[in-house]
Short mmCIF file of C-alpha atoms and ligand atoms in Angstrom, two decimals:
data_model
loop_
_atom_site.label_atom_id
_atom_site.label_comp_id
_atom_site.label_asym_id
_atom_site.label_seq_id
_atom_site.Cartn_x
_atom_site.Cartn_y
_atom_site.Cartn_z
CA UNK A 1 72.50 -125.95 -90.88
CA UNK A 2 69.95 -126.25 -88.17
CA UNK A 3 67.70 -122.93 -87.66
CA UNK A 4 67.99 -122.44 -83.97
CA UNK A 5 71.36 -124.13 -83.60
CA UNK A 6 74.79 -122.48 -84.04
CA UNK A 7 77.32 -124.64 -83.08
CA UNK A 8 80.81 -122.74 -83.68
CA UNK A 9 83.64 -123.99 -86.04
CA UNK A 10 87.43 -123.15 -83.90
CA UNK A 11 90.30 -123.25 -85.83
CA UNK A 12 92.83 -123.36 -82.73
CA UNK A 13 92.86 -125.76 -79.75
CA UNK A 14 92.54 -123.04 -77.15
CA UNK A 15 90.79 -124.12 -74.26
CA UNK A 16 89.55 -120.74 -72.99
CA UNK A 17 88.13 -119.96 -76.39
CA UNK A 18 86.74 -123.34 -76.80
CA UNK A 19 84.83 -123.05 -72.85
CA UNK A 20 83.19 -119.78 -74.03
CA UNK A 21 81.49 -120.86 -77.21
CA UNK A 22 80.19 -124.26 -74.98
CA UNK A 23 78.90 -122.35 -71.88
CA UNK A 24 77.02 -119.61 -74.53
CA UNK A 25 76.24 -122.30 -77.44
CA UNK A 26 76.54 -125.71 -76.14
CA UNK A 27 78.79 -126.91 -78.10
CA UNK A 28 82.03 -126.21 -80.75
CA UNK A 29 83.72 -127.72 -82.91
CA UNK A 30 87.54 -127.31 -83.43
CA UNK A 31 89.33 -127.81 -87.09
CA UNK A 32 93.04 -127.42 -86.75
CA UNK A 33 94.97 -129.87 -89.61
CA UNK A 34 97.30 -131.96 -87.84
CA UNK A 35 95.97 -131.56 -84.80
CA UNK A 36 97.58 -134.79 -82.83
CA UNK A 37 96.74 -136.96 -79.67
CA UNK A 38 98.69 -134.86 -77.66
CA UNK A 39 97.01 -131.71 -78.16
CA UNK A 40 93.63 -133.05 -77.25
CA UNK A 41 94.71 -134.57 -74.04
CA UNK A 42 96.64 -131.01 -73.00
CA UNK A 43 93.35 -129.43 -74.28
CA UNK A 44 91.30 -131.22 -72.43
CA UNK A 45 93.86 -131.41 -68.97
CA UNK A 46 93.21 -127.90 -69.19
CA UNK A 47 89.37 -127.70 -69.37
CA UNK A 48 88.87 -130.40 -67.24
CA UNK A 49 89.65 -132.59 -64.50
CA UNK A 50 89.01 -135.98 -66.68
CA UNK A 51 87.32 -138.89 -65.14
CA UNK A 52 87.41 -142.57 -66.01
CA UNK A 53 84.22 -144.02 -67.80
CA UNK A 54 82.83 -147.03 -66.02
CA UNK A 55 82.86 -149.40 -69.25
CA UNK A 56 86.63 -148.65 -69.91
CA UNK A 57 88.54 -151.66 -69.90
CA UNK A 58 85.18 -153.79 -69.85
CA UNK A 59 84.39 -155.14 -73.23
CA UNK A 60 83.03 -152.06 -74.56
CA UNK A 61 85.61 -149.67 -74.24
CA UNK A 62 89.72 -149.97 -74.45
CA UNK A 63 91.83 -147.45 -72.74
CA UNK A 64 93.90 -145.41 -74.69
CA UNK A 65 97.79 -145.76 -73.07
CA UNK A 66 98.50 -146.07 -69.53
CA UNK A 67 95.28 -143.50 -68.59
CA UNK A 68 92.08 -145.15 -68.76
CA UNK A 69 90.95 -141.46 -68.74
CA UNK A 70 91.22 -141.56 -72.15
CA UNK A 71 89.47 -144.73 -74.08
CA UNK A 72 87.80 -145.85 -77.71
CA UNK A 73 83.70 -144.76 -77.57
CA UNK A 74 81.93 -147.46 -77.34
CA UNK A 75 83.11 -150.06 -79.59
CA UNK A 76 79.92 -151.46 -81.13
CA UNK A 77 79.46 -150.61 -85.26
CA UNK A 78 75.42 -150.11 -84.60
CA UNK A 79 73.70 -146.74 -84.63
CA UNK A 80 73.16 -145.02 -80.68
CA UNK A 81 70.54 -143.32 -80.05
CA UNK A 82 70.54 -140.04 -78.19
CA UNK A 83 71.72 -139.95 -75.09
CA UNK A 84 73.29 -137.76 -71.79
CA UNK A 85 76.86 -139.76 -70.90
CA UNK A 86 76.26 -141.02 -67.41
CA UNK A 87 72.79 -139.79 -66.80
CA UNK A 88 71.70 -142.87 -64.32
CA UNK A 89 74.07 -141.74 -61.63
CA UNK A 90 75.69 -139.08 -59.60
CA UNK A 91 78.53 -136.72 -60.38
CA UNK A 92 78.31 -137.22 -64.28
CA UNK A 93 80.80 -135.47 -66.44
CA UNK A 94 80.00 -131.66 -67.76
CA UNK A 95 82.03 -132.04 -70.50
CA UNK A 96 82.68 -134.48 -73.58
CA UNK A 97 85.61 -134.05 -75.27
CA UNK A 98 85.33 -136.38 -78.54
CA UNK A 99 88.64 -136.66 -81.09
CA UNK A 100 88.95 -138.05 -84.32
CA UNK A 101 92.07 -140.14 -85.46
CA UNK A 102 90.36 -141.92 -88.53
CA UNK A 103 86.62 -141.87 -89.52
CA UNK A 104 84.45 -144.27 -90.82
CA UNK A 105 84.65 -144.69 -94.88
CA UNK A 106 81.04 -144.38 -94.77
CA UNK A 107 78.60 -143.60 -92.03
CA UNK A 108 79.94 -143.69 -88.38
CA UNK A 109 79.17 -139.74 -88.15
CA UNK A 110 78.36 -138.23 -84.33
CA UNK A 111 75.04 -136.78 -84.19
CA UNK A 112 74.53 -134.17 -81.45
CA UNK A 113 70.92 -132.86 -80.82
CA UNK A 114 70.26 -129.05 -78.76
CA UNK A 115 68.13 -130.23 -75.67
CA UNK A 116 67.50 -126.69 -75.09
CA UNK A 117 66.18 -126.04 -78.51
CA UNK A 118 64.40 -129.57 -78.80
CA UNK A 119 62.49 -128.30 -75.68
CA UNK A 120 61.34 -125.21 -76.86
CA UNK A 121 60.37 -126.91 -79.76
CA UNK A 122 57.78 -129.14 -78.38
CA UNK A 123 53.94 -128.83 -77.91
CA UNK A 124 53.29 -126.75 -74.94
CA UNK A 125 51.22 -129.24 -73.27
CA UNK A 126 54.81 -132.40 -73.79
CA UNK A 127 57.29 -129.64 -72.32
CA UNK A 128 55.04 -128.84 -69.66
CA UNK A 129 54.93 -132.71 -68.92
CA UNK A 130 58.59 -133.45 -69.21
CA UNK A 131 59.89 -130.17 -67.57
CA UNK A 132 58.95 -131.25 -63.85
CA UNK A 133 59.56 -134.53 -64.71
CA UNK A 134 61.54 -137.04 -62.15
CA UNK A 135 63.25 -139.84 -63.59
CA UNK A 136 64.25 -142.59 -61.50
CA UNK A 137 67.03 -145.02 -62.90
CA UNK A 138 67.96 -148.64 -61.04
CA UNK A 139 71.15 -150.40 -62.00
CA UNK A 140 74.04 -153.17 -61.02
CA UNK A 141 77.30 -152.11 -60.88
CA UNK A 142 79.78 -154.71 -61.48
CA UNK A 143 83.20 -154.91 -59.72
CA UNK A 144 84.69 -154.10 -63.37
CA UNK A 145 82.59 -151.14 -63.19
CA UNK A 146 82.85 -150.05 -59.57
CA UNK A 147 86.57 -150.51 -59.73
CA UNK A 148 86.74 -147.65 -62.48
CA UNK A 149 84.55 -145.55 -61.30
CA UNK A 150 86.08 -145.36 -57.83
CA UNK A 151 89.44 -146.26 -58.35
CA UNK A 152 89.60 -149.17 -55.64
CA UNK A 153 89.93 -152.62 -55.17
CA UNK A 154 87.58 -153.82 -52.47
CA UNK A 155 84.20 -153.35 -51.18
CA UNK A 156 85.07 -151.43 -48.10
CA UNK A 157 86.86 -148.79 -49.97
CA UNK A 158 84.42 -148.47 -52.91
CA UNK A 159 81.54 -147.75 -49.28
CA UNK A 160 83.76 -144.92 -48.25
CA UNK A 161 84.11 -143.59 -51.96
CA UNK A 162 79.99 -144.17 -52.43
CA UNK A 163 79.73 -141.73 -49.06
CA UNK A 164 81.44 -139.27 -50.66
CA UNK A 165 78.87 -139.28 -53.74
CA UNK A 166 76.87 -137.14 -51.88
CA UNK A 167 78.59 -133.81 -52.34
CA UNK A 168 78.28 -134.77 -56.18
CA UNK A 169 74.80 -134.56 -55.64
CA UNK A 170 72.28 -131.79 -57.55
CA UNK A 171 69.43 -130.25 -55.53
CA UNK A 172 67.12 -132.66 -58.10
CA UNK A 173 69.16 -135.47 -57.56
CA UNK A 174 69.03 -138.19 -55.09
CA UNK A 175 71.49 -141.45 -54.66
CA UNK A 176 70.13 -144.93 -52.55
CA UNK A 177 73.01 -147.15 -53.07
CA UNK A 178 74.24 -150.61 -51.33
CA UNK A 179 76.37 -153.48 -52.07
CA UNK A 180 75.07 -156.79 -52.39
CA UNK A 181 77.93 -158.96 -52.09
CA UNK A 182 80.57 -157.36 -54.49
CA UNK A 183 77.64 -155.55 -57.05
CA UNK A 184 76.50 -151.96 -55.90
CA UNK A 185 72.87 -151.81 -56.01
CA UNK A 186 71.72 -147.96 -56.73
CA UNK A 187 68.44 -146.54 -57.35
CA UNK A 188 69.32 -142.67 -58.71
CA UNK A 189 66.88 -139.90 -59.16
CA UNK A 190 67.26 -136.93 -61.74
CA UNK A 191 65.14 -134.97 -64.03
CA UNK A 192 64.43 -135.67 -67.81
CA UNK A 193 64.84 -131.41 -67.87
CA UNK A 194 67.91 -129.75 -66.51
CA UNK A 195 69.69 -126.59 -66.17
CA UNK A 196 72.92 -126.36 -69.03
CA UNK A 197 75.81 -124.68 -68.23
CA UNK A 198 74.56 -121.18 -68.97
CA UNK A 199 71.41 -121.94 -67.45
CA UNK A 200 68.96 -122.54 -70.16
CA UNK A 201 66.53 -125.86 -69.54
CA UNK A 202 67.72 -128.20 -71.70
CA UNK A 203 65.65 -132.18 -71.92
CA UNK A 204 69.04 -133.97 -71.98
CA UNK A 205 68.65 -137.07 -70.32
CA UNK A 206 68.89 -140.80 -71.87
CA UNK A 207 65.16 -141.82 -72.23
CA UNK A 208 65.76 -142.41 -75.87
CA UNK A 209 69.35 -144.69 -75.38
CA UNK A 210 67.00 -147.13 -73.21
CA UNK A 211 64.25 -146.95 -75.43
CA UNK A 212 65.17 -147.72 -78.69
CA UNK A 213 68.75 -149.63 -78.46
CA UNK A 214 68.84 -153.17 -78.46
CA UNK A 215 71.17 -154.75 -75.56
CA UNK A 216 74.41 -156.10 -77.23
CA UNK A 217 77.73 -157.52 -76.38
CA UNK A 218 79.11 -153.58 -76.68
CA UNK A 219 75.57 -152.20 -74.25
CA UNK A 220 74.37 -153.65 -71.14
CA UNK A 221 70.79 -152.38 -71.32
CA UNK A 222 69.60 -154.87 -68.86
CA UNK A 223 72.27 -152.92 -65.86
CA UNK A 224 70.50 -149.91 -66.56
CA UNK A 225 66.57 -149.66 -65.99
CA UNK A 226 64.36 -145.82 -65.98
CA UNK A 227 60.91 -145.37 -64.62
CA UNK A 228 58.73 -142.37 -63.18
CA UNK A 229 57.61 -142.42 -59.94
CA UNK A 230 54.99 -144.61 -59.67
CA UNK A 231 57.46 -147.76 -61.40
CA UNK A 232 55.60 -146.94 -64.91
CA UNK A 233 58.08 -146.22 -67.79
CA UNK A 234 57.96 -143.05 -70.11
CA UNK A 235 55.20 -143.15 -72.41
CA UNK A 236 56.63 -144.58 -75.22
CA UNK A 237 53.81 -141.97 -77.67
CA UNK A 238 55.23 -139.48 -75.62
CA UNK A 239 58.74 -140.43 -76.41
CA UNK A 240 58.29 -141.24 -80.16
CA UNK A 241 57.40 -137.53 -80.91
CA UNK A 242 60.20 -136.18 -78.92
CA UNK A 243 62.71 -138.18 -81.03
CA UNK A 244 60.91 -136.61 -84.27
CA UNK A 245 61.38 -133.55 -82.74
CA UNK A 246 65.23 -134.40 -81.72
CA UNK A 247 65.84 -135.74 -85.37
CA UNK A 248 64.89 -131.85 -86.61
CA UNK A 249 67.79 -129.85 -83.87
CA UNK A 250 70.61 -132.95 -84.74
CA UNK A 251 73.49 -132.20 -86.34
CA UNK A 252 75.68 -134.73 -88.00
CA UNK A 253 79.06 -134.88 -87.56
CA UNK A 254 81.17 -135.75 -90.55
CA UNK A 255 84.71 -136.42 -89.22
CA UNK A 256 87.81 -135.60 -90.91
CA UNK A 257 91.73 -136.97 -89.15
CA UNK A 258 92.52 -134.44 -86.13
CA UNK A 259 89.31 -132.91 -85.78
CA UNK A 260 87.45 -131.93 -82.01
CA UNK A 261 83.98 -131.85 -81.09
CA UNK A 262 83.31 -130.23 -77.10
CA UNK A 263 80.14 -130.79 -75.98
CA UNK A 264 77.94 -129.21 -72.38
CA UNK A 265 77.10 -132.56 -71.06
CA UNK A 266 73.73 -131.12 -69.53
CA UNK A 267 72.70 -129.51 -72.72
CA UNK A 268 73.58 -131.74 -75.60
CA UNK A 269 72.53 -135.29 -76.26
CA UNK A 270 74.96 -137.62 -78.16
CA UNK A 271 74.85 -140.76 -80.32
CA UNK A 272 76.02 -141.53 -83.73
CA UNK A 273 74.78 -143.42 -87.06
CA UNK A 274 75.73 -146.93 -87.88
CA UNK A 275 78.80 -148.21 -89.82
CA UNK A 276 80.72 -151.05 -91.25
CA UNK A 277 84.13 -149.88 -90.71
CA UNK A 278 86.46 -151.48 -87.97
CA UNK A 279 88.76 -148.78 -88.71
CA UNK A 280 87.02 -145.79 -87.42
CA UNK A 281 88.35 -144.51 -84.29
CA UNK A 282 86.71 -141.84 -82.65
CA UNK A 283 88.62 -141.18 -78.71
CA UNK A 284 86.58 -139.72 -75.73
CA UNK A 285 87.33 -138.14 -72.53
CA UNK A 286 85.43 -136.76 -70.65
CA UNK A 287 85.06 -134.64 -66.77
CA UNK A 288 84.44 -131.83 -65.07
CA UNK A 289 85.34 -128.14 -65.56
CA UNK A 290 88.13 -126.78 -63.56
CA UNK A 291 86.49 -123.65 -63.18
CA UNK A 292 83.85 -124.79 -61.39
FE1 LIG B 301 77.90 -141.75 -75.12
#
């Protein structure tokens, strides 16, 4: 138990119920024995229109059947740190969706920290700081990565798809993307605070991912770069007593076969502790609500 965070315990996959408790709480989780594959991608068709994650079918992430909609987290065994999924670009998903098949013997748990109550818990003079904040991110998109995220081939398709990105756009947000060659250049502004899904401000961004996880085979760090306005980077002080602060609203996630977590994308942060079990499998999909 976390005081200040009540994240709901289902025992039915029922999307309607499930979208209530994560517009008012943030997030739910659902605990249905035998709960199979097939009822978390109808659960999910039905919350969501799912969208394809950039890294699937890149080294870090293997589809799961013949839609890449649905895919492995990231595949690494190390500890992530806290993070918004796709935060460093337009159109990112309002929804995770996370399922369990089997869980790590040890470790391996998904930790899920309340950005709206880790901002009302810090100093006045911090959330004042952060909650006007811009964050600019720069990044590289490969072909492998283009290629999922737009669902093309070729350059000239992926510059109509990037002219479309627009209408993706938040009133806080801002896009400058090119091609150089066959790699998409972009330079992406957002705010380190943002409105959640039932409105609350909510410091769910992925400061911390970029701060304190080393680049790896399973994490391109060096794609993905954040700075403020002026090309300095977060203060790192700053950040350090926001994580302590993070660390007290996380909840752990200990996974049992069949079991759901649904998460509000622009309220929750993500990551998970480490393990040492290659048989843990934990699927994702992710997207955005029908309803909206
Ligand atoms: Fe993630």
């Amino acid at each position: 138990m976390v005081a200040g965070v009540h994240i709901p315990v289902l025992d039915d996959v029922d999307p309607g119920v499930a979208l209530t408790a994560v517009i008012e709480h943030g997030a739910a989780f659902i605990k249905r024995p035998g709960t199979t594959l097939f009822d978390f991608r109808e659960f999910t068709e039905a919350l969501m229109v799912p969208m394809v994650h950039h890294a699937t079918n890149t080294i870090e992430r293997d589809p799961v059947g013949a839609d890449p909609s649905t895919s492995t987290v990231n595949k690494g065994m190390d500890a992530i740190p806290l993070h918004r999924e796709g935060s460093y670009a337009p159109g990112c998903p309002d929804l995770l969706v996370l399922y369990c098949e089997r869980p790590a013997a040890a470790g391996g748990e998904t930790v899920l920290c309340d950005g709206a109550e880790l901002l009302r818990r810090l100093d006045e003079s911090t959330r004042t700081y952060v909650c006007d904040l811009d964050l600019y991110w720069s990044w590289e998109a490969t072909p492998a990565r283009w290629q999922q995220t737009f669902g093309v081939t070729d350059v000239a398709q992926a510059r109509v798809a990037l002219a479309r990105v627009g209408s993706l756009l938040r009133p806080y947000e801002r896009l400058d993307g090119d091609f150089q060659g066959d790699v998409l250049h972009g330079r992406f502004r957002t705010k380190a605070v943002i409105p959640s899904k039932s409105g609350v401000p909510s410091f769910c961004n992925s400061l911390m991912i970029y701060a304190y996880r080393e680049k790896s085979d399973y994490y391109a760090r060096d794609s993905f770069r954040v700075a403020l306005a002026d090309g300095s980077p977060f203060p790192a002080d700053l950040l350090a007593e926001i994580r302590e602060v993070a660390e007290t609203v996380s909840v752990r996630v200990s996974w049992e076969p069949g079991n759901l977590a649904v998460f509000d994308n622009s309220r929750f942060m993500h990551g998970r502790t480490g393990f040492d079990d290659t048989g843990r499998r934990v699927l994702i999909r992710m997207g955005h609500l029908r309803n909206q």
